[in-house]
Amino acid sequence: MALFVKIYPDNPNPKEIQRVVEVLKKGGVIIYPTDTVYGFGCDITNSKALEKVAKLKGIKLEKANLSFICHDLSNMSDYVKQIETSTFKILKSLLPGPYTFILPGNNQLPKEFKKKKTVGIRVPDNNIIREIVKVLGNPIVSTSIHDDDEIVEYSTDPELIFEKWQNQVDLIIDGGYGDNVPSTIIDLSEPIPVIVREGKGSTEMFTTDW
């Protein structure tokens, strides 16, 4: 059965953060809050954990569109090719925030992602997950939890999430109620930004003429 850990987003307890990091380092899969929906996550450097996340989603790892959660923009440069100044300005103005940005990946990507030309990058406006990534020392791979309910697409109540997933993951964080609107996905891998999915983040700056 998974550990169920309460962490407060305003002031995450370092001991609890360390507890989560230890689970990740051992190849565990966690469920954690972001500034949008709750998600599955694991250490990006652990092959077995990556396979487990893909299995939870019911897809093959090489076909999975998993995003990387980074602590900040400098963390991101480990896996992304050098980006244009204009792209960097967009990232700097909107992150941390409810966005996933698709960017060109570099040759430092873990072997499981080598065939992918692009990678989704998230820097959520949520102290819990960003602190976990900071202490872990590298990004975690991430994917949203979908609900079976036909009306509500995403699970928002951590206690209900625990009831459903306690026997399939290693640790679940109760960081309060989640949102049921996912991140906005913007493709910045080409010169002109493309809105892939409208979610919680505003797309106003991308709908003006470029």
XYZ file of N, CA and C in Angstrom:
630
model
N 0.843 -1.202 0.000
C 0.000 0.000 0.000
C 0.878 1.253 0.000
N 0.429 2.253 -0.739
C 1.201 3.495 -0.841
C 1.219 4.260 0.479
N 2.306 4.997 0.690
C 2.355 5.973 1.785
C 1.435 7.124 1.403
N 0.755 7.716 2.389
C -0.120 8.865 2.138
C 0.414 10.015 2.974
N 0.984 11.002 2.312
C 1.737 12.051 3.004
C 1.069 13.410 2.801
N 0.765 14.080 3.909
C 0.175 15.429 3.833
C 1.312 16.457 3.785
N 1.308 17.295 2.743
C 2.310 18.370 2.635
C 1.568 19.659 2.298
N 1.912 20.717 3.022
C 1.236 22.003 2.795
C 2.001 22.816 1.752
N 1.304 23.298 0.717
C 1.992 23.994 -0.375
C 2.652 25.312 0.030
N 2.079 26.000 1.029
C 2.646 27.303 1.404
C 4.026 27.177 2.029
N 4.231 26.098 2.764
C 5.507 25.935 3.469
C 5.824 24.436 3.595
N 6.256 23.799 2.488
C 6.467 22.351 2.515
C 7.482 21.925 3.572
N 7.127 20.922 4.351
C 7.998 20.412 5.416
C 9.189 19.679 4.795
N 10.438 20.150 5.057
C 11.626 19.528 4.450
C 11.739 18.023 4.725
N 11.312 17.578 5.919
C 11.377 16.145 6.243
C 10.465 15.333 5.327
N 9.258 15.871 5.075
C 8.317 15.166 4.205
C 8.800 15.188 2.749
N 9.398 16.324 2.366
C 9.961 16.415 1.005
C 11.050 15.361 0.825
N 11.920 15.240 1.832
C 13.007 14.257 1.787
C 12.447 12.835 1.705
N 11.366 12.599 2.406
C 10.719 11.283 2.400
C 10.258 10.917 0.979
N 9.683 11.894 0.292
C 9.231 11.678 -1.087
C 10.428 11.419 -2.001
N 11.484 12.208 -1.810
C 12.691 12.075 -2.639
C 13.305 10.688 -2.485
N 13.322 10.173 -1.264
C 13.877 8.826 -1.032
C 13.084 7.770 -1.813
N 11.768 7.921 -1.840
C 10.922 6.985 -2.602
C 11.275 7.069 -4.094
N 11.431 8.295 -4.607
C 11.788 8.480 -6.018
C 13.153 7.875 -6.340
N 14.105 8.081 -5.445
C 15.466 7.561 -5.663
C 15.502 6.037 -5.708
N 14.548 5.421 -5.018
C 14.486 3.945 -5.006
C 13.673 3.393 -6.183
N 13.294 4.270 -7.107
C 12.541 3.821 -8.275
C 11.047 3.806 -8.077
N 10.567 4.526 -7.050
C 9.138 4.558 -6.769
C 8.380 5.505 -7.688
N 7.082 5.262 -7.796
C 6.186 6.160 -8.539
C 5.313 6.886 -7.528
N 5.187 8.196 -7.700
C 4.399 8.998 -6.766
C 3.218 9.648 -7.491
N 2.240 10.072 -6.700
C 1.163 10.939 -7.198
C 1.280 12.249 -6.423
N 1.271 13.353 -7.140
C 1.605 14.635 -6.509
C 0.749 15.753 -7.106
N 0.618 16.874 -6.360
C -0.155 18.007 -6.876
C 0.704 18.926 -7.742
N 0.053 19.649 -8.649
C 0.728 20.715 -9.397
C -0.141 21.963 -9.259
N 0.087 22.938 -10.139
C -0.776 24.129 -10.155
C -2.016 23.869 -11.021
N -2.101 22.653 -11.585
C -3.296 22.277 -12.359
C -3.853 20.987 -11.750
N -3.626 19.849 -12.412
C -4.195 18.581 -11.949
C -3.139 17.741 -11.232
N -3.606 16.736 -10.508
C -2.680 15.776 -9.899
C -2.045 14.914 -10.992
N -0.823 14.446 -10.722
C -0.141 13.654 -11.737
C 0.649 12.495 -11.159
N 0.991 11.540 -12.035
C 1.955 10.484 -11.704
C 3.340 11.029 -11.996
N 4.321 10.643 -11.168
C 5.689 11.066 -11.458
C 6.709 10.056 -10.993
N 7.884 10.086 -11.633
C 9.000 9.243 -11.197
C 10.297 9.925 -11.590
N 11.402 9.416 -11.063
C 12.726 9.950 -11.378
C 13.013 9.688 -12.853
N 13.381 10.734 -13.563
C 13.621 10.647 -15.004
C 14.769 9.695 -15.359
N 15.648 9.430 -14.386
C 16.832 8.597 -14.663
C 16.597 7.117 -14.353
N 15.393 6.753 -13.918
C 15.140 5.371 -13.514
C 14.247 4.649 -14.537
N 14.874 3.742 -15.314
C 14.171 3.063 -16.414
C 12.958 2.262 -15.939
N 13.125 1.517 -14.848
C 12.020 0.682 -14.363
C 10.826 1.534 -13.935
N 11.124 2.642 -13.277
C 10.050 3.544 -12.842
C 9.336 4.163 -14.046
N 10.093 4.509 -15.093
C 9.489 5.062 -16.312
C 8.534 4.053 -16.948
N 8.954 2.779 -16.971
C 8.100 1.712 -17.507
C 6.809 1.594 -16.700
N 6.951 1.745 -15.374
C 5.789 1.616 -14.490
C 4.778 2.732 -14.747
N 5.280 3.949 -14.954
C 4.386 5.081 -15.239
C 3.645 4.845 -16.556
N 4.375 4.386 -17.579
C 3.748 4.108 -18.876
C 2.670 3.032 -18.733
N 2.961 2.019 -17.912
C 2.000 0.925 -17.693
C 0.732 1.452 -17.003
N 0.905 2.351 -16.031
C -0.251 2.944 -15.342
C -1.150 3.694 -16.329
N -0.525 4.276 -17.342
C -1.285 5.006 -18.361
C -1.807 4.076 -19.455
N -1.341 2.806 -19.437
C -1.799 1.852 -20.436
C -1.212 2.078 -21.814
N 0.030 2.609 -21.855
C 0.682 2.854 -23.148
C 2.128 2.379 -23.118
N 2.708 2.172 -24.312
C 4.117 1.792 -24.400
C 4.977 3.025 -24.116
N 6.075 2.828 -23.407
C 6.915 3.960 -22.993
C 7.390 4.795 -24.180
N 7.793 4.125 -25.261
C 8.326 4.882 -26.417
C 7.251 5.728 -27.099
N 5.972 5.403 -26.845
C 4.885 6.188 -27.443
C 4.288 7.192 -26.461
N 4.730 7.142 -25.232
C 4.148 8.002 -24.200
C 4.605 9.454 -24.356
N 3.643 10.372 -24.304
C 3.997 11.795 -24.302
C 4.089 12.274 -22.859
N 5.221 12.009 -22.254
C 5.429 12.385 -20.856
C 6.157 13.716 -20.816
N 5.778 14.584 -19.889
C 6.504 15.849 -19.771
C 7.481 15.769 -18.600
N 8.443 16.674 -18.597
C 9.454 16.741 -17.528
C 9.109 17.908 -16.617
N 9.074 17.628 -15.320
C 8.853 18.723 -14.364
C 10.209 19.193 -13.858
N 10.477 20.471 -14.066
C 11.754 21.070 -13.655
C 11.513 22.052 -12.512
N 12.593 22.305 -11.766
C 12.487 23.271 -10.664
C 12.462 24.694 -11.194
N 13.279 24.955 -12.205
C 13.339 26.292 -12.794
C 13.891 26.191 -14.218
N 14.144 27.328 -14.847
C 14.588 27.328 -16.238
C 16.002 26.777 -16.410
N 16.862 26.960 -15.424
C 18.233 26.443 -15.553
C 18.223 24.916 -15.526
N 17.350 24.350 -14.725
C 17.132 22.908 -14.637
C 16.722 22.348 -16.014
N 15.952 23.133 -16.721
C 15.411 22.730 -18.009
C 16.483 22.555 -19.081
N 17.527 23.381 -19.024
C 18.549 23.389 -20.076
C 19.353 22.086 -20.154
N 19.225 21.223 -19.140
C 19.916 19.929 -19.178
C 19.395 19.049 -20.313
N 18.144 19.240 -20.707
C 17.528 18.333 -21.687
C 17.018 19.021 -22.946
N 17.182 20.345 -23.000
C 16.641 21.112 -24.121
C 17.782 21.780 -24.882
N 17.673 21.787 -26.219
C 18.677 22.466 -27.039
C 18.664 23.955 -26.707
N 19.783 24.599 -27.013
C 19.851 26.048 -26.756
C 18.708 26.733 -27.497
N 17.988 27.582 -26.784
C 16.804 28.187 -27.393
C 17.024 29.667 -27.688
N 16.236 30.139 -28.632
C 16.324 31.550 -29.050
C 15.959 32.480 -27.895
N 16.476 33.691 -27.971
C 16.189 34.688 -26.930
C 14.688 34.954 -26.824
N 14.004 35.017 -27.970
C 12.555 35.304 -27.962
C 11.788 34.188 -27.242
N 12.217 32.936 -27.451
C 11.575 31.798 -26.777
C 11.836 31.858 -25.281
N 13.075 32.188 -24.928
C 13.437 32.268 -23.509
C 12.596 33.342 -22.801
N 12.359 34.445 -23.489
C 11.543 35.529 -22.902
C 10.116 35.044 -22.601
N 9.556 34.246 -23.525
C 8.213 33.687 -23.308
C 8.220 32.813 -22.060
N 9.210 31.910 -21.974
C 9.306 30.991 -20.833
C 9.453 31.765 -19.525
N 10.324 32.771 -19.574
C 10.609 33.540 -18.350
C 9.373 34.308 -17.878
N 8.568 34.754 -18.835
C 7.391 35.561 -18.449
C 6.233 34.696 -17.931
N 6.193 33.421 -18.334
C 5.039 32.586 -17.988
C 5.327 31.490 -16.960
N 6.577 31.260 -16.656
C 6.934 30.204 -15.693
C 7.515 30.794 -14.420
N 7.243 30.180 -13.245
C 6.362 29.041 -13.020
C 4.911 29.377 -13.366
N 4.222 28.384 -13.939
C 2.825 28.597 -14.293
C 2.218 27.370 -14.920
N 0.909 27.439 -15.236
C 0.160 26.262 -15.695
C 0.337 25.968 -17.187
N 1.577 25.828 -17.603
C 1.895 25.592 -19.014
C 2.793 24.378 -19.178
N 2.621 23.686 -20.326
C 3.605 22.708 -20.785
C 4.141 23.255 -22.099
N 5.459 23.437 -22.166
C 6.065 23.946 -23.394
C 6.799 22.827 -24.111
N 6.490 22.679 -25.394
C 7.180 21.674 -26.202
C 8.401 22.340 -26.823
N 9.563 21.766 -26.534
C 10.838 22.347 -26.958
C 11.709 21.267 -27.593
N 12.685 21.668 -28.428
C 13.560 20.669 -29.037
C 14.463 20.016 -27.988
N 14.453 18.691 -27.932
C 15.294 17.976 -26.965
C 16.741 17.924 -27.425
N 17.662 17.764 -26.481
C 19.079 17.625 -26.839
C 19.544 16.180 -26.643
N 20.850 15.936 -26.833
C 21.338 14.551 -26.760
C 21.587 14.070 -25.325
N 21.183 14.879 -24.336
C 21.304 14.457 -22.934
C 20.055 13.714 -22.445
N 19.045 13.634 -23.305
C 17.802 12.962 -22.906
C 18.084 11.512 -22.506
N 17.381 11.005 -21.483
C 17.535 9.599 -21.124
C 17.261 8.702 -22.332
N 17.872 7.514 -22.337
C 17.802 6.640 -23.525
C 16.370 6.347 -23.967
N 15.447 6.312 -23.006
C 14.048 6.027 -23.338
C 13.423 7.109 -24.227
N 14.042 8.293 -24.254
C 13.468 9.413 -25.008
C 14.335 9.838 -26.190
N 15.390 9.065 -26.472
C 16.348 9.454 -27.503
C 15.712 9.656 -28.875
N 14.671 8.875 -29.178
C 14.065 8.967 -30.517
C 13.161 10.187 -30.653
N 12.866 10.826 -29.547
C 11.968 11.986 -29.595
C 12.755 13.251 -29.949
N 12.197 14.014 -30.877
C 12.863 15.261 -31.275
C 12.519 16.407 -30.322
N 11.363 16.267 -29.666
C 10.926 17.335 -28.768
C 10.585 16.763 -27.395
N 10.509 17.657 -26.423
C 10.170 17.252 -25.059
C 9.244 18.301 -24.438
N 8.285 17.837 -23.638
C 7.385 18.758 -22.938
C 7.998 19.149 -21.597
N 8.071 20.430 -21.339
C 8.695 20.938 -20.105
C 7.654 21.677 -19.262
N 7.629 21.350 -17.959
C 6.718 22.014 -17.008
C 7.528 22.596 -15.861
N 7.215 23.821 -15.474
C 7.704 24.391 -14.205
C 6.449 24.882 -13.482
N 5.773 23.985 -12.735
C 4.491 24.359 -12.128
C 4.644 25.402 -11.031
N 3.606 26.196 -10.870
C 3.575 27.168 -9.770
C 3.021 26.446 -8.534
N 3.808 25.488 -8.059
C 3.427 24.703 -6.881
C 4.703 24.375 -6.101
N 4.775 24.875 -4.875
C 6.010 24.719 -4.086
C 6.338 23.270 -3.763
N 5.314 22.426 -3.620
C 5.563 21.038 -3.208
C 6.390 20.311 -4.256
N 5.898 20.274 -5.484
C 6.584 19.480 -6.505
C 7.902 20.129 -6.929
N 7.952 21.462 -6.947
C 9.217 22.113 -7.322
C 10.296 21.872 -6.271
N 9.902 21.837 -5.007
C 10.864 21.559 -3.933
C 11.352 20.110 -4.024
N 10.455 19.193 -4.352
C 10.835 17.782 -4.515
C 11.878 17.644 -5.629
N 11.615 18.283 -6.765
C 12.538 18.223 -7.904
C 13.886 18.851 -7.547
N 13.835 19.952 -6.812
C 15.067 20.641 -6.398
C 15.929 19.734 -5.522
N 15.314 19.088 -4.533
C 16.057 18.219 -3.611
C 16.522 16.947 -4.331
N 15.682 16.424 -5.231
C 16.057 15.224 -6.000
C 17.284 15.500 -6.869
N 17.353 16.700 -7.428
C 18.529 17.078 -8.214
C 18.373 16.900 -9.711
N 17.244 16.370 -10.149
C 16.953 16.282 -11.588
C 15.437 16.242 -11.781
N 14.989 16.479 -13.018
C 13.539 16.518 -13.241
C 12.863 15.185 -12.941
N 11.549 15.250 -12.731
C 10.777 14.010 -12.705
C 9.936 13.982 -13.972
N 9.653 12.774 -14.433
C 8.798 12.635 -15.591
C 7.358 12.619 -15.087
N 6.458 13.163 -15.865
C 5.128 13.451 -15.333
C 4.032 13.201 -16.349
N 2.880 12.762 -15.857
C 1.693 12.641 -16.701
C 0.451 12.772 -15.819
N -0.598 13.389 -16.336
C -1.802 13.669 -15.538
C -2.585 12.406 -15.218
N -3.295 12.450 -14.090
C -4.199 11.367 -13.712
C -5.588 11.688 -14.263
N -6.111 10.789 -15.066
C -7.473 10.963 -15.584
C -8.454 10.201 -14.707
N -9.641 10.747 -14.587
C -10.677 10.117 -13.775
C -11.563 9.227 -14.661
N -12.128 8.194 -14.063
C -13.048 7.322 -14.811
C -14.405 7.984 -15.041
N -14.680 9.000 -14.247
C -15.967 9.702 -14.349
C -16.094 10.350 -15.733
N -17.233 10.201 -16.356
C -17.399 10.744 -17.707
C -17.579 12.266 -17.703
N -17.973 12.802 -16.571
C -18.202 14.252 -16.508
C -16.938 14.973 -16.037
N -16.342 14.453 -14.963
C -15.120 15.081 -14.442
C -13.928 14.340 -15.034
N -13.136 15.053 -15.821
C -12.040 14.372 -16.533
C -10.842 14.056 -15.633
N -10.595 14.912 -14.635
C -9.414 14.727 -13.788
C -9.800 14.546 -12.321
N -9.042 13.706 -11.612
C -9.280 13.492 -10.182
C -8.749 14.687 -9.396
N -9.558 15.214 -8.477
C -9.150 16.417 -7.738
C -9.002 16.193 -6.235
N -9.677 15.174 -5.687
C -9.683 14.942 -4.242
C -8.595 13.928 -3.877
N -7.556 14.360 -3.116
C -6.449 13.450 -2.803
C -6.865 12.176 -2.067
N -7.917 12.261 -1.254
C -8.362 11.059 -0.538
C -8.990 10.043 -1.488
N -9.735 10.521 -2.468
C -10.316 9.631 -3.476
C -9.215 9.065 -4.378
N -8.218 9.903 -4.667
C -7.062 9.435 -5.460
C -6.357 8.306 -4.712
N -6.200 8.493 -3.389
C -5.554 7.453 -2.575
C -6.354 6.150 -2.614
N -7.672 6.280 -2.451
C -8.546 5.086 -2.486
C -8.351 4.305 -3.783
N -8.247 5.019 -4.880
C -8.174 4.366 -6.188
C -6.793 3.792 -6.504
N -5.738 4.526 -6.135
C -4.395 4.181 -6.616
C -3.456 3.625 -5.546
N -3.925 3.460 -4.316
C -3.033 3.099 -3.214
C -2.252 1.804 -3.448
N -2.788 0.885 -4.250
C -2.097 -0.382 -4.469
C -1.297 -0.415 -5.772
N -1.238 0.742 -6.451
C -0.538 0.757 -7.744
C 0.647 1.717 -7.782
N 0.746 2.578 -6.786
C 1.902 3.491 -6.702
C 2.537 3.358 -5.317
N 3.654 4.065 -5.120
C 4.411 3.911 -3.868
C 4.127 5.003 -2.833
N 3.742 6.188 -3.311
C 3.487 7.293 -2.382
C 2.504 8.267 -3.022
N 1.564 8.751 -2.224
C 0.591 9.741 -2.700
C 0.652 10.948 -1.774
N 0.794 12.120 -2.378
C 0.862 13.357 -1.595
C -0.520 13.999 -1.537
N -0.942 14.334 -0.332
C -2.137 15.149 -0.149
C -1.668 16.594 -0.044
N -1.812 17.315 -1.142
C -1.420 18.724 -1.162
C -2.632 19.621 -1.281
N -3.798 19.087 -0.833
C -5.040 19.836 -0.962
C -5.735 19.479 -2.274
N -6.920 20.038 -2.458
C -7.685 19.748 -3.673
C -6.933 20.216 -4.911
N -6.951 19.398 -5.955
C -6.346 19.792 -7.222
C -7.364 20.496 -8.102
N -6.900 20.967 -9.227
C -7.778 21.589 -10.214
C -8.263 20.482 -11.153
N -9.274 20.747 -11.954
C -9.655 19.757 -12.960
C -9.480 20.316 -14.367
N -8.660 21.366 -14.457
C -8.305 21.928 -15.770
C -6.812 21.695 -15.970
N -6.411 21.051 -17.071
C -4.999 20.745 -17.275
C -4.198 21.964 -17.714
N -2.906 21.760 -17.884
C -2.040 22.853 -18.343
C -2.320 23.181 -19.808
N -2.021 24.399 -20.176
C -2.050 24.806 -21.582
C -0.760 24.309 -22.228
N -0.879 23.672 -23.402
C 0.314 23.166 -24.095
C 0.637 24.075 -25.276
N 1.859 24.597 -25.272
C 2.323 25.471 -26.357
C 3.563 24.840 -26.991
N 3.528 24.677 -28.311
C 4.687 24.129 -29.029
C 5.596 25.296 -29.435
N 6.791 25.315 -28.835
C 7.778 26.355 -29.156
C 8.972 25.757 -29.911
N 8.773 24.592 -30.515
C 9.904 23.933 -31.189
C 10.171 24.523 -32.577
N 9.204 25.290 -33.104
C 9.371 25.973 -34.394
C 9.331 27.477 -34.152
N 9.726 28.273 -35.162
C 9.781 29.738 -34.956
C 8.464 30.360 -34.511
N 7.322 29.833 -35.016
C 6.028 30.415 -34.629
C 5.361 29.506 -33.593
N 5.026 30.035 -32.408
C 4.377 29.219 -31.380
C 3.037 28.647 -31.849
N 2.756 27.406 -31.456
C 1.493 26.757 -31.814
C 0.787 26.328 -30.530
N -0.485 26.707 -30.396
C -1.277 26.281 -29.233
C -1.788 24.868 -29.509
N -1.278 23.907 -28.755
C -1.664 22.504 -28.944
C -2.928 22.193 -28.151
N -3.008 22.747 -26.935
C -4.192 22.522 -26.088
C -4.403 23.745 -25.208
N -5.624 24.241 -25.203
C -5.948 25.350 -24.297
C -6.361 24.774 -22.960
N -5.701 25.198 -21.905
C -5.996 24.714 -20.568
C -6.085 25.882 -19.609
N -5.456 25.733 -18.460
C -5.572 26.749 -17.409
C -4.808 28.042 -17.747
N -3.692 27.906 -18.415
C -2.873 29.091 -18.713
C -3.450 29.914 -19.857
N -3.394 31.227 -19.731
C -3.899 32.129 -20.767
C -3.086 31.978 -22.058
N -3.779 32.045 -23.198
C -3.090 31.957 -24.497
C -3.078 33.309 -25.210
N -3.449 34.342 -24.489
C -3.621 35.667 -25.109
C -2.373 36.122 -25.864
N -1.198 35.914 -25.272
C 0.014 36.421 -25.914
C 0.357 35.652 -27.189
N -0.257 34.457 -27.375
C 0.045 33.654 -28.554
C -0.980 33.847 -29.668
N -2.017 34.617 -29.417
C -3.059 34.790 -30.430
C -2.894 36.131 -31.168
N -1.857 36.892 -30.809
C -1.551 38.112 -31.551
C -0.724 37.726 -32.774
N -0.572 38.642 -33.713
C 0.210 38.336 -34.934
C 1.674 38.208 -34.594
N 2.294 37.201 -35.217
C 3.732 36.978 -34.988
C 4.494 37.407 -36.228
